[in-house]
Coordinates of C-alpha atoms and ligand atoms in Angstrom, one line a residue:
M30 CA 46.1 138.0 80.6
I31 CA 49.6 139.0 81.7
Q32 CA 51.0 136.8 84.3
I33 CA 53.4 138.3 87.0
N34 CA 56.6 136.8 87.9
S35 CA 55.3 134.5 90.6
H36 CA 59.0 134.1 92.0
L37 CA 58.7 137.7 93.5
A38 CA 55.9 136.4 95.9
G39 CA 58.5 134.1 97.4
L40 CA 60.4 137.3 98.8
Q41 CA 59.9 138.7 102.3
N42 CA 57.6 141.7 102.0
N43 CA 59.9 144.5 102.4
Y44 CA 63.6 144.5 101.7
L45 CA 65.5 144.6 104.8
F46 CA 66.7 148.2 104.6
S47 CA 63.5 149.4 103.4
E48 CA 61.8 147.9 106.5
I49 CA 64.3 149.4 108.8
A50 CA 63.7 153.0 107.1
A51 CA 59.9 152.4 107.4
R52 CA 60.2 151.8 111.2
V53 CA 62.7 154.8 111.7
A54 CA 60.1 156.8 109.8
R55 CA 57.4 155.8 112.1
Y56 CA 59.7 156.6 115.2
K57 CA 60.4 160.1 113.7
K58 CA 56.6 161.0 113.3
E59 CA 55.8 159.7 116.6
Y60 CA 58.7 161.1 118.7
Q61 CA 59.7 164.2 116.5
Q62 CA 63.2 163.1 117.0
K63 CA 66.0 162.0 114.7
P64 CA 67.8 158.6 115.9
I65 CA 71.4 158.3 115.5
N66 CA 71.9 155.8 112.5
L67 CA 74.3 152.8 112.9
G68 CA 72.0 150.8 110.8
I69 CA 72.4 150.9 107.2
G70 CA 76.3 151.3 106.1
D71 CA 75.9 154.8 104.6
T72 CA 79.0 157.1 104.5
V73 CA 78.9 160.5 106.4
L74 CA 82.3 162.0 105.5
P75 CA 82.0 164.1 102.3
L76 CA 83.3 163.3 98.7
P77 CA 87.1 163.4 98.6
A78 CA 88.4 166.8 97.3
S79 CA 90.3 165.0 94.3
A80 CA 87.0 163.3 93.2
V81 CA 85.0 166.6 93.5
R82 CA 87.5 168.4 91.4
A83 CA 87.5 165.8 88.8
L84 CA 83.7 166.1 88.7
H85 CA 83.7 169.8 88.1
Q86 CA 86.5 169.6 85.3
A87 CA 84.4 166.8 83.6
A88 CA 81.2 168.7 83.8
E89 CA 83.1 171.5 82.3
E90 CA 84.3 169.2 79.5
I91 CA 80.9 168.2 78.5
A92 CA 79.6 171.6 78.5
H93 CA 81.6 172.5 75.4
R94 CA 80.8 171.2 71.9
H95 CA 84.4 170.4 71.1
S96 CA 84.9 168.4 74.1
F97 CA 81.3 166.8 74.5
R98 CA 80.9 163.3 75.4
G99 CA 77.6 161.2 74.8
Y100 CA 77.3 157.4 75.2
G101 CA 80.5 156.1 76.7
P102 CA 81.7 152.3 76.5
E103 CA 79.3 150.1 78.3
Q104 CA 82.4 148.3 79.9
G105 CA 83.5 151.7 81.3
Y106 CA 86.1 154.0 80.2
S107 CA 89.7 152.6 79.6
F108 CA 91.3 155.4 81.7
L109 CA 89.4 154.0 84.8
R110 CA 89.9 150.4 84.0
A111 CA 93.5 150.5 83.4
L112 CA 94.0 152.3 86.8
I113 CA 92.1 149.9 88.5
A114 CA 93.8 147.1 86.8
E115 CA 97.4 148.7 87.9
H116 CA 96.5 149.8 91.3
D117 CA 94.3 147.3 92.7
Y118 CA 95.7 144.2 90.9
Q119 CA 98.9 144.4 89.1
Q120 CA 100.8 146.2 92.0
R121 CA 99.9 143.3 94.1
D122 CA 101.3 141.0 91.5
I123 CA 97.8 139.9 90.3
A124 CA 97.6 139.3 86.6
I125 CA 94.1 141.1 86.1
H126 CA 93.9 143.2 83.0
E127 CA 91.8 146.3 82.2
D128 CA 89.7 144.4 79.5
E129 CA 88.5 142.0 82.3
I130 CA 87.1 144.9 84.5
F131 CA 83.5 146.2 84.0
I132 CA 82.7 149.5 85.7
S133 CA 79.1 149.7 87.0
D134 CA 76.9 151.8 89.1
G135 CA 77.3 149.8 92.4
A136 CA 78.2 146.6 93.8
K137 CA 74.7 145.9 94.8
S138 CA 73.7 145.9 91.2
D139 CA 76.4 143.6 90.1
A140 CA 76.0 141.3 93.0
A141 CA 72.3 141.3 91.9
N142 CA 72.8 141.0 88.2
I143 CA 75.6 138.5 88.1
Q144 CA 73.3 135.4 88.4
E145 CA 71.9 136.2 84.9
L146 CA 75.3 134.4 83.4
F147 CA 73.9 131.2 84.9
S148 CA 71.3 128.5 84.2
S149 CA 68.2 128.9 86.3
H150 CA 68.7 125.4 87.3
S151 CA 72.0 126.1 88.9
S152 CA 72.2 125.5 92.5
V153 CA 73.2 128.1 94.6
A154 CA 75.0 128.2 98.0
I155 CA 74.8 131.3 99.9
P156 CA 76.1 132.0 103.7
N157 CA 73.5 132.5 106.5
P158 CA 73.7 135.5 107.7
V159 CA 74.0 137.1 104.4
Y160 CA 73.5 140.3 102.6
P161 CA 70.1 139.7 101.4
V162 CA 70.9 140.7 97.7
Y163 CA 72.5 137.3 96.5
Q164 CA 69.3 135.6 98.0
D165 CA 66.6 137.6 96.7
T166 CA 68.0 137.9 93.2
N167 CA 68.3 134.2 93.0
I168 CA 64.7 133.7 94.4
I169 CA 63.4 136.4 91.7
A170 CA 65.4 134.3 89.0
G171 CA 63.5 131.1 89.9
R172 CA 66.3 129.4 91.9
G173 CA 64.3 129.6 95.1
S174 CA 64.3 125.8 95.4
T175 CA 67.8 125.4 94.4
L176 CA 69.1 127.7 97.1
H177 CA 71.3 126.3 100.0
Y178 CA 72.4 128.0 103.1
L179 CA 75.9 127.8 104.6
A180 CA 75.4 128.2 108.3
G181 CA 77.6 130.9 109.9
T182 CA 77.5 130.5 113.6
A183 CA 79.6 131.5 116.7
D184 CA 81.2 127.8 116.3
N185 CA 82.7 128.6 113.0
D186 CA 83.3 132.5 113.9
F187 CA 80.6 133.0 111.2
I188 CA 82.9 131.8 108.5
P189 CA 81.3 128.8 106.8
R190 CA 83.8 126.2 105.2
P191 CA 83.2 124.4 102.0
P192 CA 80.5 121.8 102.2
S193 CA 80.6 118.2 101.0
E194 CA 77.6 118.9 98.7
Q195 CA 78.3 119.9 95.2
Y196 CA 76.9 123.5 94.4
N197 CA 77.3 125.4 91.0
L198 CA 77.4 129.0 92.2
I199 CA 78.8 130.1 95.7
Y200 CA 78.6 133.6 97.0
L201 CA 81.3 134.9 99.2
C202 CA 81.6 138.5 101.1
Y203 CA 84.8 139.2 102.7
P204 CA 85.3 141.4 104.7
N205 CA 81.8 140.2 105.5
N206 CA 78.8 142.2 105.6
P207 CA 77.1 141.7 108.0
T208 CA 79.2 140.1 110.4
G209 CA 82.5 142.0 109.9
V210 CA 84.7 138.9 110.1
M211 CA 87.4 138.3 107.5
C212 CA 88.5 134.9 106.1
N213 CA 92.4 134.1 105.9
R214 CA 94.3 133.0 102.8
G215 CA 94.0 129.3 103.8
M216 CA 90.3 129.5 104.2
L217 CA 89.8 131.3 100.6
A218 CA 92.1 128.8 99.1
Q219 CA 89.9 126.0 100.3
W220 CA 86.9 127.8 98.4
V221 CA 89.1 127.9 95.3
E222 CA 89.9 124.4 95.5
Y223 CA 86.3 123.4 95.9
A224 CA 85.2 125.6 93.0
L225 CA 87.9 123.8 90.8
E226 CA 87.0 120.4 91.9
N227 CA 83.3 121.0 91.4
N228 CA 83.4 123.1 88.3
A229 CA 81.8 125.8 90.1
I230 CA 81.9 129.8 90.2
I231 CA 82.4 131.8 93.3
V232 CA 81.0 135.4 93.4
Y233 CA 83.4 137.1 95.5
D234 CA 81.9 140.6 96.8
A235 CA 84.9 142.4 98.2
A236 CA 83.2 145.7 98.4
Y237 CA 84.9 146.3 102.0
E238 CA 88.3 145.4 100.7
S239 CA 89.8 148.8 101.8
F240 CA 88.7 148.2 105.4
I241 CA 91.3 145.2 105.8
C242 CA 94.1 146.4 108.4
D243 CA 95.8 143.0 108.7
P244 CA 98.7 142.9 106.1
E245 CA 98.6 139.1 106.1
L246 CA 95.0 139.1 104.7
P247 CA 94.0 138.6 101.1
H248 CA 92.7 141.8 99.5
S249 CA 91.4 140.0 96.3
I250 CA 90.4 136.3 95.8
Y251 CA 92.9 136.5 92.8
E252 CA 95.6 136.2 95.2
I253 CA 94.9 132.6 95.4
P254 CA 96.5 130.4 92.5
N255 CA 94.0 129.5 89.8
A256 CA 91.1 131.8 91.3
D257 CA 90.9 133.5 87.9
Q258 CA 89.5 130.3 86.5
V259 CA 86.6 130.0 88.9
A260 CA 86.0 133.5 90.5
I261 CA 84.1 136.7 89.6
E262 CA 85.1 139.6 92.0
I263 CA 83.1 142.8 93.0
R264 CA 84.5 146.0 94.4
S265 CA 83.1 149.2 95.2
F266 CA 84.0 153.1 95.8
S267 CA 81.0 153.6 98.0
K268 CA 82.3 153.1 101.5
N269 CA 85.9 153.8 101.0
A270 CA 85.4 157.2 98.9
S271 CA 82.0 158.3 100.1
F272 CA 80.4 157.2 96.7
T273 CA 77.2 155.6 98.2
G274 CA 75.2 158.3 96.5
T275 CA 77.7 159.1 93.5
R276 CA 77.7 155.5 92.5
C277 CA 80.6 153.6 91.1
A278 CA 81.8 150.0 91.3
F279 CA 83.5 147.4 89.2
T280 CA 83.3 143.7 88.6
V281 CA 86.2 141.5 87.4
V282 CA 85.4 138.6 85.0
P283 CA 88.7 137.3 84.1
K284 CA 89.1 136.0 80.5
K285 CA 90.0 132.5 82.1
C286 CA 86.7 132.1 84.0
H287 CA 84.3 129.7 82.4
G288 CA 81.1 128.0 83.0
Y289 CA 79.6 125.0 81.1
N290 CA 77.0 124.6 78.4
A291 CA 74.5 121.9 78.2
Q292 CA 76.9 119.5 76.4
Q293 CA 79.2 120.3 79.2
Q294 CA 81.7 122.1 77.2
P295 CA 83.5 125.1 78.8
V296 CA 82.2 128.6 77.8
A297 CA 84.1 131.6 78.7
L298 CA 82.0 133.9 80.8
H299 CA 83.8 137.3 79.9
P300 CA 82.2 137.4 76.4
L301 CA 78.8 136.6 77.9
W302 CA 78.9 139.3 80.5
L303 CA 80.2 141.8 78.1
R304 CA 77.4 140.8 75.6
R305 CA 74.8 141.1 78.6
C306 CA 76.2 144.6 79.7
A307 CA 76.0 145.9 76.0
T308 CA 72.2 145.0 76.1
K309 CA 71.3 146.3 79.5
F310 CA 73.6 149.1 80.3
N311 CA 75.1 152.4 78.4
G312 CA 77.7 152.9 80.9
L313 CA 78.2 155.0 84.1
S314 CA 78.3 158.8 83.5
Y315 CA 81.8 160.3 82.3
P316 CA 82.0 162.7 85.2
V317 CA 81.5 159.9 87.8
Q318 CA 84.3 157.9 86.1
R319 CA 86.7 160.9 86.0
A320 CA 85.8 161.2 89.8
A321 CA 86.5 157.6 90.4
A322 CA 89.9 157.8 88.4
A323 CA 91.0 160.6 90.6
L324 CA 90.8 158.3 93.6
Y325 CA 93.9 156.6 92.1
S326 CA 96.0 159.8 92.4
P327 CA 98.4 160.3 95.3
E328 CA 95.8 162.9 96.9
G329 CA 92.9 160.5 96.1
K330 CA 94.8 157.7 98.0
Q331 CA 95.3 159.6 100.9
E332 CA 91.8 161.0 101.2
I333 CA 90.5 157.2 101.1
Q334 CA 92.9 156.3 103.7
E335 CA 91.6 159.1 105.9
R336 CA 88.0 158.0 105.5
V337 CA 88.9 154.3 106.0
S338 CA 90.9 155.2 109.2
Y339 CA 88.1 157.2 110.6
Y340 CA 85.5 154.7 110.3
M341 CA 87.8 151.9 111.6
Q342 CA 88.4 154.1 114.9
N343 CA 84.8 154.3 115.4
A344 CA 84.7 150.6 115.1
A345 CA 87.4 150.5 117.8
I346 CA 85.4 152.6 119.9
I347 CA 82.2 150.5 119.7
R348 CA 84.4 147.3 120.0
Q349 CA 86.2 148.8 123.2
A350 CA 83.0 149.6 124.8
L351 CA 81.3 146.1 124.0
R352 CA 84.5 144.5 125.5
N353 CA 84.3 146.6 128.7
R354 CA 80.7 145.2 129.1
S355 CA 81.7 141.7 128.2
I356 CA 79.4 141.6 125.3
R357 CA 80.5 138.8 122.8
H358 CA 81.0 140.2 119.4
W359 CA 82.7 139.6 116.0
G360 CA 84.1 142.0 113.4
G361 CA 85.3 145.6 113.5
I362 CA 88.9 145.1 113.2
D363 CA 89.1 144.4 109.2
A364 CA 85.6 145.6 108.4
P365 CA 83.5 148.5 109.5
Y366 CA 80.7 146.4 111.0
I367 CA 80.6 144.9 114.3
W368 CA 78.3 141.7 115.1
L369 CA 77.1 141.2 118.6
E370 CA 75.4 138.6 120.4
A371 CA 72.1 140.2 121.5
G372 CA 70.2 137.0 122.7
G373 CA 66.4 136.7 121.8
D374 CA 64.4 138.4 119.2
S375 CA 66.7 140.7 117.3
W376 CA 63.8 142.8 115.6
K377 CA 62.2 143.4 119.4
L378 CA 65.8 144.4 120.3
F379 CA 66.0 146.8 117.5
D380 CA 62.5 148.2 118.4
R381 CA 63.7 148.6 121.9
L382 CA 66.8 150.4 120.9
L383 CA 65.4 152.7 118.6
Q384 CA 62.6 153.7 121.2
H385 CA 64.6 153.9 124.3
A386 CA 68.1 154.8 122.9
A387 CA 67.2 156.6 119.8
V388 CA 69.8 154.5 117.9
V389 CA 69.1 152.6 114.6
T390 CA 70.9 149.1 114.4
T391 CA 70.3 146.3 112.1
P392 CA 68.7 143.3 113.5
G393 CA 70.5 140.1 112.7
A394 CA 67.5 138.3 111.7
G395 CA 67.2 140.4 108.5
F396 CA 70.3 138.6 107.3
G397 CA 68.9 135.2 107.7
S398 CA 67.7 132.7 110.2
C399 CA 71.4 132.4 111.7
G400 CA 71.4 135.9 112.5
E401 CA 68.6 135.7 115.0
G402 CA 69.9 136.5 118.4
Y403 CA 72.4 139.1 116.9
L404 CA 72.7 142.7 116.0
R405 CA 74.7 144.4 113.5
I406 CA 76.3 147.9 114.4
S407 CA 77.7 150.1 111.5
A408 CA 80.8 152.2 112.1
F409 CA 79.6 154.7 109.4
N410 CA 78.8 157.9 111.2
L411 CA 80.5 160.9 112.8
R412 CA 82.7 160.3 115.7
E413 CA 80.5 162.2 118.1
N414 CA 77.4 160.4 117.2
V415 CA 79.3 157.0 117.6
E416 CA 80.4 157.9 120.9
R417 CA 77.0 159.2 122.2
A418 CA 75.3 156.3 120.4
T419 CA 77.4 153.6 122.0
E420 CA 77.0 155.3 125.6
R421 CA 73.1 155.2 125.0
L422 CA 73.2 151.6 123.7
L423 CA 75.0 150.4 126.8
Q424 CA 72.7 152.2 129.3
I425 CA 69.7 150.4 128.2
W426 CA 71.4 147.1 127.4
Ligands
LIG521 C1 74.5 147.5 104.2 O1 74.3 148.5 105.2 O2 74.6 146.4 104.3 C2 74.9 148.2 103.0 O3 74.9 149.7 103.0 C3 73.8 148.0 102.1 C4 74.4 148.1 100.6 O4 75.4 148.4 100.4 O5 73.5 147.9 99.8

């Protein structure tokens, strides 16, 4: 008799954004109306023209026998990894090299899969509230009983500091999803120090890095000395370049980064991740990697900047409205999410806002127990929708 992976039963019935989508579908059926979506962080501005051109050119290349390409390298094409290493790291004086970069189909997949590098007995620390993927994938892998939560509350501005307990694997996400807060260099340095002292690894999800506006804030965990020994960084083209449907992200596993075997000897993580990718992945499609590479051209960079500014202006509109009504909120300055104090049951408030304002938000409770009483508002929508939704929300607040 085939036995199921019983750890799957430890998950909540629905993934957060599937539950929201189901409630929205019910609403649409009942009210025959499409609500404004400030829930899931999905982009609305089109793919940058530079990326579209590169997609067309790459499609044309693979349409001919002489320039056809089949399987690509599982780690990603060198032309893209070299651009990432140069523009995202070396130009910021960070010594990350192209062979330390792994191209993937999304930050979500990478954040989900990276735990496969570590023993099922590893103790795992995740913030609460948190992007649910870190928690769920560790539960599926059988670490439900070794999962520990680092409370983010209004008292610490939703930025948990390193605990006194020793954990093996720590997930951090800055700029943060869901709270939109950003940690400064000193706070990040404390985490790196913690990981070095405890022989731990930090998975640093920097999918929203492009949205950092304050020039003093770190864009990469590798800006902290020695972080390359203890941190894996994940980035994405989804939100800054409208790749949510096109899919392209990358993970950095520095060659100096290591875990330990059962004999407590250090083992480099890079070859392990490469081995894992070679077994489970045949690389992202060639046209999509060409499209991502085009984002590093001057035109592509400008197009990214325009998109980021557009969403951050949306965030400023939402923040201003909340300030006018003295509603306590966080984020929206260096991240496209605003986290607001709602009071009471956040799913009930979600339903009320959907039914009476026709606006989709994300209930804080969906991100963990510390999220109860809060709502997340996403700045990813068209300006007119954001303005209309903000007005409607405040009318029935
Ligand atoms: C979110 O809204 O939290 C994100 O869009 C989800 C994701 O990126 O997977």
